[in-house]
Amino acid sequence: MNIIEIRARKASDKPLTMVTCYDYWSARLLASTSIDMILVGDSAAMVMHGYKDTVPATVNLLATHVSAVRKGAPDKFLIADLPFLSYRGDLNTTVAAVHELMRQGANAVKLEAYDGNHEAIVHLVQSGVPVMGHIGLTPQFVNQFGGFRVQGREREQQQKILADARGLEAAGCFAVVLECIPQTLAREVTAAVSIPTIGIGAGVECDGQVLVLQDLLGVSEFKPRFVRRYLDGGDLIKDAIERFCQDVRTRRFPSVEEGYE
Ligand code: KIV
């Protein structure tokens, strides 16, 4: 998958698929699936490092995860999140952050919101960097929003989200994530822009869907209504570890065949 194929999917009826990934071993698993895109999200701060939100993520932290994921999935289209405030200073600082993420193997970057980002997006796109937008519930705004809440319930907010999607498209974004907005609004945004919309908690009419891998696999505690668990991974893993403990304690592990003469 490349940026041309991603954009072309807008006109097709085959929705795009994307999951987050932060490490080498799960990237290797994803590499052997048909997943279209991998997102090294700043949700790594929460999922991998136990923070309560994405605000503490840094460029160095994301770069470390990008490097590991790229080694595990050498051929997948990999998008890296620009962490909180890393693209809100001067253009040189933004470029340095993007450069580091791409040096570690990202094909594209994602940033949150539209206001104040137009110039940076245009500059990055003109410099050869594919940029994905992210609007609706933008987690880096958690302190502004007063929590993780569905956005775009009021008409005024809906107009703003629609205008932001058009702004991101005009600035040159190749796709936009719509997070936690009403399904009707997501449908309206999807019809209004020529770039693919990737939904998370935004209904089935987006041009694609993204989930956090650990939510999909059932190894996280997080279970909002938009998450569908495709595996009870947590229970399966705990069961495997308990069986190992039992085998060790009863001297059924290791067997003679699992040792050396
Ligand atoms: O960081 C992340 O996981 C994300 C997805 C929720 C889209 O931005």
mmCIF file with all atom_site columns, C-alpha atoms in Angstrom, residues 10-120:
data_model
loop_
_atom_site.group_PDB
_atom_site.id
_atom_site.type_symbol
_atom_site.label_atom_id
_atom_site.label_alt_id
_atom_site.label_comp_id
_atom_site.label_asym_id
_atom_site.label_entity_id
_atom_site.label_seq_id
_atom_site.pdbx_PDB_ins_code
_atom_site.Cartn_x
_atom_site.Cartn_y
_atom_site.Cartn_z
_atom_site.occupancy
_atom_site.B_iso_or_equiv
_atom_site.pdbx_formal_charge
_atom_site.auth_seq_id
_atom_site.auth_comp_id
_atom_site.auth_asym_id
_atom_site.auth_atom_id
_atom_site.pdbx_PDB_model_num
ATOM 1   C CA . LYS A 1 10  ? -11.915 6.702   -1.639 1.00 0.00 ? 10  LYS A CA 1
ATOM 2   C CA . ALA A 1 11  ? -13.582 5.868   -4.921 1.00 0.00 ? 11  ALA A CA 1
ATOM 3   C CA . SER A 1 12  ? -13.732 2.126   -4.251 1.00 0.00 ? 12  SER A CA 1
ATOM 4   C CA . ASP A 1 13  ? -16.092 0.231   -1.970 1.00 0.00 ? 13  ASP A CA 1
ATOM 5   C CA . LYS A 1 14  ? -13.249 -1.527  -0.141 1.00 0.00 ? 14  LYS A CA 1
ATOM 6   C CA . PRO A 1 15  ? -12.747 0.243   3.200  1.00 0.00 ? 15  PRO A CA 1
ATOM 7   C CA . LEU A 1 16  ? -9.203  0.872   4.405  1.00 0.00 ? 16  LEU A CA 1
ATOM 8   C CA . THR A 1 17  ? -7.924  -0.961  7.490  1.00 0.00 ? 17  THR A CA 1
ATOM 9   C CA . MET A 1 18  ? -5.494  0.424   10.031 1.00 0.00 ? 18  MET A CA 1
ATOM 10  C CA . VAL A 1 19  ? -4.348  -0.661  13.496 1.00 0.00 ? 19  VAL A CA 1
ATOM 11  C CA . THR A 1 20  ? -1.883  0.789   15.931 1.00 0.00 ? 20  THR A CA 1
ATOM 12  C CA . CYS A 1 21  ? 1.380   -0.986  16.652 1.00 0.00 ? 21  CYS A CA 1
ATOM 13  C CA . TYR A 1 22  ? 4.276   -0.052  18.910 1.00 0.00 ? 22  TYR A CA 1
ATOM 14  C CA . ASP A 1 23  ? 6.715   -2.979  18.988 1.00 0.00 ? 23  ASP A CA 1
ATOM 15  C CA . TYR A 1 24  ? 8.705   -5.449  16.916 1.00 0.00 ? 24  TYR A CA 1
ATOM 16  C CA . TRP A 1 25  ? 6.922   -8.716  17.729 1.00 0.00 ? 25  TRP A CA 1
ATOM 17  C CA . SER A 1 26  ? 3.399   -7.516  17.016 1.00 0.00 ? 26  SER A CA 1
ATOM 18  C CA . ALA A 1 27  ? 4.671   -5.690  13.893 1.00 0.00 ? 27  ALA A CA 1
ATOM 19  C CA . ARG A 1 28  ? 5.957   -9.061  12.653 1.00 0.00 ? 28  ARG A CA 1
ATOM 20  C CA . LEU A 1 29  ? 2.487   -10.526 13.100 1.00 0.00 ? 29  LEU A CA 1
ATOM 21  C CA . LEU A 1 30  ? 0.882   -7.574  11.309 1.00 0.00 ? 30  LEU A CA 1
ATOM 22  C CA . ALA A 1 31  ? 3.401   -7.890  8.481  1.00 0.00 ? 31  ALA A CA 1
ATOM 23  C CA . SER A 1 32  ? 1.893   -11.246 7.571  1.00 0.00 ? 32  SER A CA 1
ATOM 24  C CA . THR A 1 33  ? -1.704  -9.936  7.523  1.00 0.00 ? 33  THR A CA 1
ATOM 25  C CA . SER A 1 34  ? -3.558  -7.916  4.893  1.00 0.00 ? 34  SER A CA 1
ATOM 26  C CA . ILE A 1 35  ? -3.785  -4.812  7.112  1.00 0.00 ? 35  ILE A CA 1
ATOM 27  C CA . ASP A 1 36  ? -3.436  -1.724  4.886  1.00 0.00 ? 36  ASP A CA 1
ATOM 28  C CA . MET A 1 37  ? -1.723  0.714   7.270  1.00 0.00 ? 37  MET A CA 1
ATOM 29  C CA . ILE A 1 38  ? 0.036   0.653   10.623 1.00 0.00 ? 38  ILE A CA 1
ATOM 30  C CA . LEU A 1 39  ? -0.173  3.622   12.972 1.00 0.00 ? 39  LEU A CA 1
ATOM 31  C CA . VAL A 1 40  ? 2.532   4.138   15.568 1.00 0.00 ? 40  VAL A CA 1
ATOM 32  C CA . GLY A 1 41  ? 0.166   6.221   17.648 1.00 0.00 ? 41  GLY A CA 1
ATOM 33  C CA . ASP A 1 42  ? 0.988   8.464   20.574 1.00 0.00 ? 42  ASP A CA 1
ATOM 34  C CA . SER A 1 43  ? -1.463  6.165   22.388 1.00 0.00 ? 43  SER A CA 1
ATOM 35  C CA . ALA A 1 44  ? 1.811   4.269   23.022 1.00 0.00 ? 44  ALA A CA 1
ATOM 36  C CA . ALA A 1 45  ? 2.141   6.585   26.038 1.00 0.00 ? 45  ALA A CA 1
ATOM 37  C CA . MET A 1 46  ? -1.007  5.007   27.513 1.00 0.00 ? 46  MET A CA 1
ATOM 38  C CA . VAL A 1 47  ? -0.937  1.462   26.148 1.00 0.00 ? 47  VAL A CA 1
ATOM 39  C CA . MET A 1 48  ? 2.800   0.781   26.497 1.00 0.00 ? 48  MET A CA 1
ATOM 40  C CA . HIS A 1 49  ? 3.889   3.167   29.227 1.00 0.00 ? 49  HIS A CA 1
ATOM 41  C CA . GLY A 1 50  ? 0.864   3.402   31.499 1.00 0.00 ? 50  GLY A CA 1
ATOM 42  C CA . TYR A 1 51  ? 0.219   7.152   31.300 1.00 0.00 ? 51  TYR A CA 1
ATOM 43  C CA . LYS A 1 52  ? -3.400  8.274   31.707 1.00 0.00 ? 52  LYS A CA 1
ATOM 44  C CA . ASP A 1 53  ? -3.370  10.213  28.415 1.00 0.00 ? 53  ASP A CA 1
ATOM 45  C CA . THR A 1 54  ? -1.148  10.912  25.389 1.00 0.00 ? 54  THR A CA 1
ATOM 46  C CA . VAL A 1 55  ? 0.212   14.251  26.601 1.00 0.00 ? 55  VAL A CA 1
ATOM 47  C CA . PRO A 1 56  ? 3.529   12.834  27.973 1.00 0.00 ? 56  PRO A CA 1
ATOM 48  C CA . ALA A 1 57  ? 4.504   11.271  24.587 1.00 0.00 ? 57  ALA A CA 1
ATOM 49  C CA . THR A 1 58  ? 7.699   12.698  23.082 1.00 0.00 ? 58  THR A CA 1
ATOM 50  C CA . VAL A 1 59  ? 9.366   12.557  19.669 1.00 0.00 ? 59  VAL A CA 1
ATOM 51  C CA . ASN A 1 60  ? 12.096  10.302  21.096 1.00 0.00 ? 60  ASN A CA 1
ATOM 52  C CA . LEU A 1 61  ? 9.533   7.903   22.533 1.00 0.00 ? 61  LEU A CA 1
ATOM 53  C CA . LEU A 1 62  ? 7.629   7.695   19.246 1.00 0.00 ? 62  LEU A CA 1
ATOM 54  C CA . ALA A 1 63  ? 10.869  7.368   17.258 1.00 0.00 ? 63  ALA A CA 1
ATOM 55  C CA . THR A 1 64  ? 11.896  4.346   19.345 1.00 0.00 ? 64  THR A CA 1
ATOM 56  C CA . HIS A 1 65  ? 8.556   2.667   18.649 1.00 0.00 ? 65  HIS A CA 1
ATOM 57  C CA . VAL A 1 66  ? 8.679   3.561   14.919 1.00 0.00 ? 66  VAL A CA 1
ATOM 58  C CA . SER A 1 67  ? 12.119  1.992   14.641 1.00 0.00 ? 67  SER A CA 1
ATOM 59  C CA . ALA A 1 68  ? 10.948  -1.280  16.261 1.00 0.00 ? 68  ALA A CA 1
ATOM 60  C CA . VAL A 1 69  ? 7.762   -1.473  14.184 1.00 0.00 ? 69  VAL A CA 1
ATOM 61  C CA . ARG A 1 70  ? 9.580   -0.761  10.935 1.00 0.00 ? 70  ARG A CA 1
ATOM 62  C CA . LYS A 1 71  ? 11.986  -3.648  11.605 1.00 0.00 ? 71  LYS A CA 1
ATOM 63  C CA . GLY A 1 72  ? 9.053   -6.007  12.184 1.00 0.00 ? 72  GLY A CA 1
ATOM 64  C CA . ALA A 1 73  ? 6.965   -4.805  9.235  1.00 0.00 ? 73  ALA A CA 1
ATOM 65  C CA . PRO A 1 74  ? 9.416   -3.621  6.567  1.00 0.00 ? 74  PRO A CA 1
ATOM 66  C CA . ASP A 1 75  ? 6.840   -3.345  3.774  1.00 0.00 ? 75  ASP A CA 1
ATOM 67  C CA . LYS A 1 76  ? 3.759   -1.902  5.461  1.00 0.00 ? 76  LYS A CA 1
ATOM 68  C CA . PHE A 1 77  ? 2.667   1.725   5.059  1.00 0.00 ? 77  PHE A CA 1
ATOM 69  C CA . LEU A 1 78  ? 3.618   3.174   8.443  1.00 0.00 ? 78  LEU A CA 1
ATOM 70  C CA . ILE A 1 79  ? 2.210   6.386   9.870  1.00 0.00 ? 79  ILE A CA 1
ATOM 71  C CA . ALA A 1 80  ? 3.764   7.978   12.954 1.00 0.00 ? 80  ALA A CA 1
ATOM 72  C CA . ASP A 1 81  ? 1.955   10.326  15.306 1.00 0.00 ? 81  ASP A CA 1
ATOM 73  C CA . LEU A 1 82  ? 3.496   13.705  15.934 1.00 0.00 ? 82  LEU A CA 1
ATOM 74  C CA . PRO A 1 83  ? 3.290   13.964  19.736 1.00 0.00 ? 83  PRO A CA 1
ATOM 75  C CA . PHE A 1 84  ? 1.717   16.753  21.800 1.00 0.00 ? 84  PHE A CA 1
ATOM 76  C CA . LEU A 1 85  ? 3.138   20.232  20.977 1.00 0.00 ? 85  LEU A CA 1
ATOM 77  C CA . SER A 1 86  ? 5.894   18.804  18.760 1.00 0.00 ? 86  SER A CA 1
ATOM 78  C CA . TYR A 1 87  ? 4.349   20.583  15.731 1.00 0.00 ? 87  TYR A CA 1
ATOM 79  C CA . ARG A 1 88  ? 3.151   23.732  17.494 1.00 0.00 ? 88  ARG A CA 1
ATOM 80  C CA . GLY A 1 89  ? 6.448   25.606  17.824 1.00 0.00 ? 89  GLY A CA 1
ATOM 81  C CA . ASP A 1 90  ? 8.352   27.025  14.871 1.00 0.00 ? 90  ASP A CA 1
ATOM 82  C CA . LEU A 1 91  ? 8.510   25.259  11.515 1.00 0.00 ? 91  LEU A CA 1
ATOM 83  C CA . ASN A 1 92  ? 12.126  24.155  12.044 1.00 0.00 ? 92  ASN A CA 1
ATOM 84  C CA . THR A 1 93  ? 11.175  22.280  15.218 1.00 0.00 ? 93  THR A CA 1
ATOM 85  C CA . THR A 1 94  ? 8.258   20.614  13.413 1.00 0.00 ? 94  THR A CA 1
ATOM 86  C CA . VAL A 1 95  ? 10.516  19.607  10.525 1.00 0.00 ? 95  VAL A CA 1
ATOM 87  C CA . ALA A 1 96  ? 13.118  18.189  12.945 1.00 0.00 ? 96  ALA A CA 1
ATOM 88  C CA . ALA A 1 97  ? 10.435  16.072  14.673 1.00 0.00 ? 97  ALA A CA 1
ATOM 89  C CA . VAL A 1 98  ? 9.093   14.779  11.354 1.00 0.00 ? 98  VAL A CA 1
ATOM 90  C CA . HIS A 1 99  ? 12.616  14.135  10.086 1.00 0.00 ? 99  HIS A CA 1
ATOM 91  C CA . GLU A 1 100 ? 13.415  11.965  13.101 1.00 0.00 ? 100 GLU A CA 1
ATOM 92  C CA . LEU A 1 101 ? 10.219  9.900   12.764 1.00 0.00 ? 101 LEU A CA 1
ATOM 93  C CA . MET A 1 102 ? 10.803  9.383   9.046  1.00 0.00 ? 102 MET A CA 1
ATOM 94  C CA . ARG A 1 103 ? 14.463  8.579   9.594  1.00 0.00 ? 103 ARG A CA 1
ATOM 95  C CA . GLN A 1 104 ? 13.304  5.724   11.836 1.00 0.00 ? 104 GLN A CA 1
ATOM 96  C CA . GLY A 1 105 ? 11.048  4.386   9.087  1.00 0.00 ? 105 GLY A CA 1
ATOM 97  C CA . ALA A 1 106 ? 7.732   6.265   9.001  1.00 0.00 ? 106 ALA A CA 1
ATOM 98  C CA . ASN A 1 107 ? 6.166   6.814   5.560  1.00 0.00 ? 107 ASN A CA 1
ATOM 99  C CA . ALA A 1 108 ? 3.839   9.541   6.810  1.00 0.00 ? 108 ALA A CA 1
ATOM 100 C CA . VAL A 1 109 ? 2.953   11.521  9.926  1.00 0.00 ? 109 VAL A CA 1
ATOM 101 C CA . LYS A 1 110 ? -0.347  12.254  11.634 1.00 0.00 ? 110 LYS A CA 1
ATOM 102 C CA . LEU A 1 111 ? -1.213  15.405  13.552 1.00 0.00 ? 111 LEU A CA 1
ATOM 103 C CA . GLU A 1 112 ? -4.265  16.503  15.509 1.00 0.00 ? 112 GLU A CA 1
ATOM 104 C CA . ALA A 1 113 ? -6.670  19.383  14.751 1.00 0.00 ? 113 ALA A CA 1
ATOM 105 C CA . TYR A 1 114 ? -6.617  21.937  11.966 1.00 0.00 ? 114 TYR A CA 1
ATOM 106 C CA . ASP A 1 115 ? -6.475  25.402  13.569 1.00 0.00 ? 115 ASP A CA 1
ATOM 107 C CA . GLY A 1 116 ? -2.914  26.700  13.467 1.00 0.00 ? 116 GLY A CA 1
ATOM 108 C CA . ASN A 1 117 ? -1.612  23.691  11.509 1.00 0.00 ? 117 ASN A CA 1
ATOM 109 C CA . HIS A 1 118 ? -2.304  24.773  7.923  1.00 0.00 ? 118 HIS A CA 1
ATOM 110 C CA . GLU A 1 119 ? 1.114   26.293  7.279  1.00 0.00 ? 119 GLU A CA 1
ATOM 111 C CA . ALA A 1 120 ? 2.984   23.318  8.785  1.00 0.00 ? 120 ALA A CA 1
#
